[in-house]
């Protein structure tokens, strides 16, 4: 696999090490720092390969089609890599998503939850699910509203028996993220959910300090996307 060498190509190994160190320093529980999800959307396979060669194994992608065009070849070479879907999922892509990802972080509505449950039952492949919460109640953003999150979690874990492990959020871009991370942690606590996927390049340290178990970092590792 090859990739063009460009003048401003970031040093991915160095960025990964630097971000890991910052996460460890900011973590609410230093013994259990959040895992770093390297968000590789829009980055070609050769760039992802650099992160793999640097020892990184956990990745996030936001589009099913793009991820499934890049990752099967990488997985053949690095069978222990782990791939999370962090973008919206249409019900007609559920089959591919369950087959190609190791976790779905964007379970945000009943229809999708039902489709995932049906596909996991059909295929026998059960992968971790996170319920996405629209903590900022933004009309254009995916995610269950905070007031609806408990009911969606209950449906997923009860009737649908989905393997729900935690919650995920994307706070409004122009707001202080801390209250959103605190709200997500509170909803997780009252539902007995352990995992919290929150924090991106601009706020992963804040998220880590609020108990994130996964932070999703793209541009701070791979450089600014075109
Ligand atoms: C792109 C993306 C990220 C990473 O964003 P950066 O600001 O580049 O770190 C994290 N989470 C989601 C859901 C994304 O779509």
mmCIF file of N, CA, C and O in Angstrom, residues 17-79:
data_model
loop_
_atom_site.group_PDB
_atom_site.id
_atom_site.type_symbol
_atom_site.label_atom_id
_atom_site.label_comp_id
_atom_site.label_asym_id
_atom_site.label_seq_id
_atom_site.Cartn_x
_atom_site.Cartn_y
_atom_site.Cartn_z
ATOM 1 N N UNK A 17 1.261 9.190 20.228
ATOM 2 C CA UNK A 17 1.942 9.130 21.523
ATOM 3 C C UNK A 17 1.626 10.371 22.359
ATOM 4 O O UNK A 17 1.355 10.282 23.569
ATOM 5 N N UNK A 18 1.615 11.517 21.705
ATOM 6 C CA UNK A 18 1.360 12.780 22.395
ATOM 7 C C UNK A 18 -0.077 12.805 22.946
ATOM 8 O O UNK A 18 -0.318 13.171 24.100
ATOM 9 N N UNK A 19 -1.021 12.368 22.138
ATOM 10 C CA UNK A 19 -2.414 12.390 22.577
ATOM 11 C C UNK A 19 -2.643 11.368 23.687
ATOM 12 O O UNK A 19 -3.330 11.654 24.671
ATOM 13 N N UNK A 20 -2.034 10.203 23.569
ATOM 14 C CA UNK A 20 -2.158 9.210 24.651
ATOM 15 C C UNK A 20 -1.648 9.766 25.975
ATOM 16 O O UNK A 20 -2.250 9.550 27.015
ATOM 17 N N UNK A 21 -0.538 10.478 25.910
ATOM 18 C CA UNK A 21 0.037 11.051 27.140
ATOM 19 C C UNK A 21 -0.918 12.094 27.731
ATOM 20 O O UNK A 21 -1.137 12.139 28.954
ATOM 21 N N UNK A 22 -1.506 12.911 26.868
ATOM 22 C CA UNK A 22 -2.440 13.943 27.360
ATOM 23 C C UNK A 22 -3.691 13.299 27.944
ATOM 24 O O UNK A 22 -4.248 13.776 28.936
ATOM 25 N N UNK A 23 -4.160 12.216 27.318
ATOM 26 C CA UNK A 23 -5.333 11.508 27.844
ATOM 27 C C UNK A 23 -5.033 10.959 29.233
ATOM 28 O O UNK A 23 -5.825 11.108 30.162
ATOM 29 N N UNK A 24 -3.856 10.345 29.368
ATOM 30 C CA UNK A 24 -3.496 9.737 30.656
ATOM 31 C C UNK A 24 -3.450 10.791 31.748
ATOM 32 O O UNK A 24 -3.897 10.560 32.882
ATOM 33 N N UNK A 25 -2.953 11.957 31.391
ATOM 34 C CA UNK A 25 -2.838 13.030 32.371
ATOM 35 C C UNK A 25 -4.210 13.577 32.779
ATOM 36 O O UNK A 25 -4.409 13.977 33.925
ATOM 37 N N UNK A 26 -5.145 13.605 31.829
ATOM 38 C CA UNK A 26 -6.446 14.221 32.099
ATOM 39 C C UNK A 26 -7.465 13.242 32.675
ATOM 40 O O UNK A 26 -8.510 13.659 33.177
ATOM 41 N N UNK A 27 -7.190 11.949 32.622
ATOM 42 C CA UNK A 27 -8.203 10.938 32.957
ATOM 43 C C UNK A 27 -8.733 11.088 34.379
ATOM 44 O O UNK A 27 -7.979 11.339 35.318
ATOM 45 N N UNK A 28 -10.057 10.946 34.502
ATOM 46 C CA UNK A 28 -10.697 11.001 35.825
ATOM 47 C C UNK A 28 -10.112 9.920 36.724
ATOM 48 O O UNK A 28 -9.865 10.142 37.901
ATOM 49 N N UNK A 29 -9.904 8.739 36.161
ATOM 50 C CA UNK A 29 -9.295 7.634 36.901
ATOM 51 C C UNK A 29 -8.000 7.257 36.182
ATOM 52 O O UNK A 29 -8.035 6.557 35.172
ATOM 53 N N UNK A 30 -6.863 7.735 36.693
ATOM 54 C CA UNK A 30 -5.588 7.508 35.994
ATOM 55 C C UNK A 30 -5.275 6.028 35.782
ATOM 56 O O UNK A 30 -4.548 5.682 34.848
ATOM 57 N N UNK A 31 -5.831 5.158 36.609
ATOM 58 C CA UNK A 31 -5.595 3.719 36.431
ATOM 59 C C UNK A 31 -6.352 3.179 35.222
ATOM 60 O O UNK A 31 -5.997 2.135 34.677
ATOM 61 N N UNK A 32 -7.422 3.875 34.829
ATOM 62 C CA UNK A 32 -8.230 3.431 33.688
ATOM 63 C C UNK A 32 -8.483 4.584 32.720
ATOM 64 O O UNK A 32 -9.614 5.074 32.629
ATOM 65 N N UNK A 33 -7.474 5.016 32.011
ATOM 66 C CA UNK A 33 -7.680 6.104 31.058
ATOM 67 C C UNK A 33 -8.572 5.651 29.907
ATOM 68 O O UNK A 33 -8.620 4.455 29.604
ATOM 69 N N UNK A 34 -9.279 6.591 29.268
ATOM 70 C CA UNK A 34 -10.108 6.196 28.123
ATOM 71 C C UNK A 34 -9.270 5.638 26.983
ATOM 72 O O UNK A 34 -8.099 5.984 26.832
ATOM 73 N N UNK A 35 -9.898 4.777 26.199
ATOM 74 C CA UNK A 35 -9.247 4.266 24.992
ATOM 75 C C UNK A 35 -9.314 5.342 23.912
ATOM 76 O O UNK A 35 -10.287 6.097 23.823
ATOM 77 N N UNK A 36 -8.294 5.362 23.094
ATOM 78 C CA UNK A 36 -8.220 6.352 22.017
ATOM 79 C C UNK A 36 -8.729 5.737 20.718
ATOM 80 O O UNK A 36 -8.137 4.792 20.194
ATOM 81 N N UNK A 37 -9.850 6.265 20.228
ATOM 82 C CA UNK A 37 -10.353 5.861 18.910
ATOM 83 C C UNK A 37 -9.773 6.824 17.882
ATOM 84 O O UNK A 37 -10.049 8.026 17.928
ATOM 85 N N UNK A 38 -8.957 6.315 16.989
ATOM 86 C CA UNK A 38 -8.389 7.143 15.925
ATOM 87 C C UNK A 38 -9.424 7.246 14.804
ATOM 88 O O UNK A 38 -9.757 6.249 14.167
ATOM 89 N N UNK A 39 -9.949 8.438 14.605
ATOM 90 C CA UNK A 39 -11.017 8.635 13.618
ATOM 91 C C UNK A 39 -10.382 8.890 12.252
ATOM 92 O O UNK A 39 -9.809 9.952 12.008
ATOM 93 N N UNK A 40 -10.492 7.893 11.395
ATOM 94 C CA UNK A 40 -9.747 7.893 10.131
ATOM 95 C C UNK A 40 -10.609 8.221 8.921
ATOM 96 O O UNK A 40 -10.181 8.002 7.783
ATOM 97 N N UNK A 41 -11.807 8.768 9.161
ATOM 98 C CA UNK A 41 -12.680 9.137 8.032
ATOM 99 C C UNK A 41 -11.946 10.067 7.071
ATOM 100 O O UNK A 41 -11.192 10.942 7.509
ATOM 101 N N UNK A 42 -12.179 9.874 5.820
ATOM 102 C CA UNK A 42 -11.578 10.609 4.684
ATOM 103 C C UNK A 42 -10.087 10.309 4.471
ATOM 104 O O UNK A 42 -9.516 10.729 3.474
ATOM 105 N N UNK A 43 -9.452 9.613 5.406
ATOM 106 C CA UNK A 43 -8.030 9.295 5.246
ATOM 107 C C UNK A 43 -7.888 8.007 4.445
ATOM 108 O O UNK A 43 -8.568 7.024 4.722
ATOM 109 N N UNK A 44 -6.992 8.012 3.490
ATOM 110 C CA UNK A 44 -6.826 6.812 2.680
ATOM 111 C C UNK A 44 -6.144 5.702 3.480
ATOM 112 O O UNK A 44 -5.534 5.949 4.529
ATOM 113 N N UNK A 45 -6.244 4.491 2.938
ATOM 114 C CA UNK A 45 -5.770 3.316 3.667
ATOM 115 C C UNK A 45 -4.294 3.414 4.045
ATOM 116 O O UNK A 45 -3.895 2.964 5.125
ATOM 117 N N UNK A 46 -3.493 4.022 3.197
ATOM 118 C CA UNK A 46 -2.066 4.149 3.482
ATOM 119 C C UNK A 46 -1.799 4.955 4.750
ATOM 120 O O UNK A 46 -0.829 4.692 5.476
ATOM 121 N N UNK A 47 -2.646 5.909 5.022
ATOM 122 C CA UNK A 47 -2.512 6.732 6.230
ATOM 123 C C UNK A 47 -2.907 5.902 7.453
ATOM 124 O O UNK A 47 -2.249 5.945 8.498
ATOM 125 N N UNK A 48 -3.996 5.146 7.325
ATOM 126 C CA UNK A 48 -4.430 4.280 8.423
ATOM 127 C C UNK A 48 -3.333 3.264 8.736
ATOM 128 O O UNK A 48 -3.055 2.951 9.900
ATOM 129 N N UNK A 49 -2.700 2.789 7.679
ATOM 130 C CA UNK A 49 -1.622 1.811 7.833
ATOM 131 C C UNK A 49 -0.484 2.359 8.694
ATOM 132 O O UNK A 49 0.119 1.634 9.496
ATOM 133 N N UNK A 50 -0.209 3.626 8.550
ATOM 134 C CA UNK A 50 0.836 4.242 9.389
ATOM 135 C C UNK A 50 0.488 4.141 10.866
ATOM 136 O O UNK A 50 1.350 3.860 11.699
ATOM 137 N N UNK A 51 -0.775 4.377 11.177
ATOM 138 C CA UNK A 51 -1.199 4.275 12.577
ATOM 139 C C UNK A 51 -1.101 2.827 13.049
ATOM 140 O O UNK A 51 -0.665 2.552 14.171
ATOM 141 N N UNK A 52 -1.481 1.894 12.183
ATOM 142 C CA UNK A 52 -1.382 0.471 12.535
ATOM 143 C C UNK A 52 0.067 0.079 12.781
ATOM 144 O O UNK A 52 0.384 -0.622 13.748
ATOM 145 N N UNK A 53 0.948 0.548 11.938
ATOM 146 C CA UNK A 53 2.375 0.225 12.091
ATOM 147 C C UNK A 53 2.958 0.853 13.343
ATOM 148 O O UNK A 53 3.935 0.362 13.885
ATOM 149 N N UNK A 54 2.335 1.946 13.791
ATOM 150 C CA UNK A 54 2.768 2.574 15.045
ATOM 151 C C UNK A 54 2.183 1.844 16.251
ATOM 152 O O UNK A 54 2.387 2.264 17.385
ATOM 153 N N UNK A 55 1.418 0.789 16.000
ATOM 154 C CA UNK A 55 0.893 -0.019 17.094
ATOM 155 C C UNK A 55 -0.546 0.278 17.462
ATOM 156 O O UNK A 55 -1.106 -0.359 18.352
ATOM 157 N N UNK A 56 -1.170 1.237 16.775
ATOM 158 C CA UNK A 56 -2.545 1.573 17.122
ATOM 159 C C UNK A 56 -3.518 0.571 16.484
ATOM 160 O O UNK A 56 -3.287 0.098 15.382
ATOM 161 N N UNK A 57 -4.585 0.232 17.218
ATOM 162 C CA UNK A 57 -5.500 -0.798 16.710
ATOM 163 C C UNK A 57 -6.968 -0.393 16.694
ATOM 164 O O UNK A 57 -7.802 -1.106 16.139
ATOM 165 N N UNK A 58 -7.321 0.715 17.319
ATOM 166 C CA UNK A 58 -8.735 1.083 17.472
ATOM 167 C C UNK A 58 -9.073 2.290 16.604
ATOM 168 O O UNK A 58 -8.464 3.353 16.762
ATOM 169 N N UNK A 59 -10.040 2.107 15.701
ATOM 170 C CA UNK A 59 -10.372 3.136 14.724
ATOM 171 C C UNK A 59 -11.865 3.426 14.698
ATOM 172 O O UNK A 59 -12.689 2.580 15.046
ATOM 173 N N UNK A 60 -12.192 4.641 14.262
ATOM 174 C CA UNK A 60 -13.581 5.031 14.077
ATOM 175 C C UNK A 60 -13.789 5.576 12.682
ATOM 176 O O UNK A 60 -12.931 6.296 12.151
ATOM 177 N N UNK A 61 -14.915 5.200 12.091
ATOM 178 C CA UNK A 61 -15.279 5.706 10.771
ATOM 179 C C UNK A 61 -16.734 6.138 10.834
ATOM 180 O O UNK A 61 -17.535 5.545 11.563
ATOM 181 N N UNK A 62 -17.097 7.156 10.036
ATOM 182 C CA UNK A 62 -18.479 7.634 10.119
ATOM 183 C C UNK A 62 -19.342 7.235 8.933
ATOM 184 O O UNK A 62 -20.538 7.493 8.947
ATOM 185 N N UNK A 63 -18.738 6.618 7.917
ATOM 186 C CA UNK A 63 -19.551 6.172 6.776
ATOM 187 C C UNK A 63 -19.315 4.689 6.517
ATOM 188 O O UNK A 63 -18.163 4.252 6.362
ATOM 189 N N UNK A 64 -20.395 3.949 6.416
ATOM 190 C CA UNK A 64 -20.304 2.495 6.248
ATOM 191 C C UNK A 64 -19.533 2.157 4.976
ATOM 192 O O UNK A 64 -18.591 1.356 5.004
ATOM 193 N N UNK A 65 -19.925 2.792 3.871
ATOM 194 C CA UNK A 65 -19.339 2.439 2.572
ATOM 195 C C UNK A 65 -17.843 2.704 2.543
ATOM 196 O O UNK A 65 -17.057 1.867 2.114
ATOM 197 N N UNK A 66 -17.467 3.879 3.022
ATOM 198 C CA UNK A 66 -16.043 4.243 3.028
ATOM 199 C C UNK A 66 -15.242 3.264 3.898
ATOM 200 O O UNK A 66 -14.181 2.782 3.501
ATOM 201 N N UNK A 67 -15.772 2.974 5.062
ATOM 202 C CA UNK A 67 -15.056 2.085 5.991
ATOM 203 C C UNK A 67 -14.869 0.700 5.374
ATOM 204 O O UNK A 67 -13.804 0.097 5.470
ATOM 205 N N UNK A 68 -15.926 0.211 4.716
ATOM 206 C CA UNK A 68 -15.859 -1.147 4.200
ATOM 207 C C UNK A 68 -15.042 -1.226 2.906
ATOM 208 O O UNK A 68 -14.656 -2.304 2.468
ATOM 209 N N UNK A 69 -14.745 -0.077 2.315
ATOM 210 C CA UNK A 69 -13.825 -0.109 1.177
ATOM 211 C C UNK A 69 -12.367 -0.084 1.651
ATOM 212 O O UNK A 69 -11.472 -0.495 0.937
ATOM 213 N N UNK A 70 -12.127 0.438 2.848
ATOM 214 C CA UNK A 70 -10.742 0.552 3.342
ATOM 215 C C UNK A 70 -10.314 -0.601 4.255
ATOM 216 O O UNK A 70 -9.197 -1.088 4.183
ATOM 217 N N UNK A 71 -11.205 -1.002 5.170
ATOM 218 C CA UNK A 71 -10.746 -1.792 6.299
ATOM 219 C C UNK A 71 -10.577 -3.294 6.082
ATOM 220 O O UNK A 71 -9.716 -3.896 6.732
ATOM 221 N N UNK A 72 -11.351 -3.940 5.222
ATOM 222 C CA UNK A 72 -11.127 -5.391 5.090
ATOM 223 C C UNK A 72 -9.685 -5.750 4.730
ATOM 224 O O UNK A 72 -9.108 -6.680 5.315
ATOM 225 N N UNK A 73 -9.051 -4.988 3.856
ATOM 226 C CA UNK A 73 -7.654 -5.278 3.485
ATOM 227 C C UNK A 73 -6.718 -5.032 4.667
ATOM 228 O O UNK A 73 -5.765 -5.788 4.886
ATOM 229 N N UNK A 74 -6.993 -3.985 5.429
ATOM 230 C CA UNK A 74 -6.161 -3.682 6.596
ATOM 231 C C UNK A 74 -6.326 -4.762 7.662
ATOM 232 O O UNK A 74 -5.381 -5.166 8.326
ATOM 233 N N UNK A 75 -7.555 -5.241 7.798
ATOM 234 C CA UNK A 75 -7.837 -6.277 8.794
ATOM 235 C C UNK A 75 -7.133 -7.593 8.445
ATOM 236 O O UNK A 75 -6.750 -8.357 9.334
ATOM 237 N N UNK A 76 -6.992 -7.823 7.162
ATOM 238 C CA UNK A 76 -6.295 -9.048 6.747
ATOM 239 C C UNK A 76 -4.857 -9.028 7.253
ATOM 240 O O UNK A 76 -4.300 -10.058 7.626
ATOM 241 N N UNK A 77 -4.267 -7.843 7.266
ATOM 242 C CA UNK A 77 -2.882 -7.703 7.716
ATOM 243 C C UNK A 77 -2.791 -7.540 9.239
ATOM 244 O O UNK A 77 -1.809 -7.946 9.854
ATOM 245 N N UNK A 78 -3.814 -6.916 9.826
ATOM 246 C CA UNK A 78 -3.842 -6.663 11.279
ATOM 247 C C UNK A 78 -5.165 -7.182 11.850
ATOM 248 O O UNK A 78 -6.094 -6.411 12.079
ATOM 249 N N UNK A 79 -5.267 -8.499 12.072
ATOM 250 C CA UNK A 79 -6.551 -9.101 12.453
ATOM 251 C C UNK A 79 -7.085 -8.592 13.796
ATOM 252 O O UNK A 79 -8.267 -8.735 14.069
#
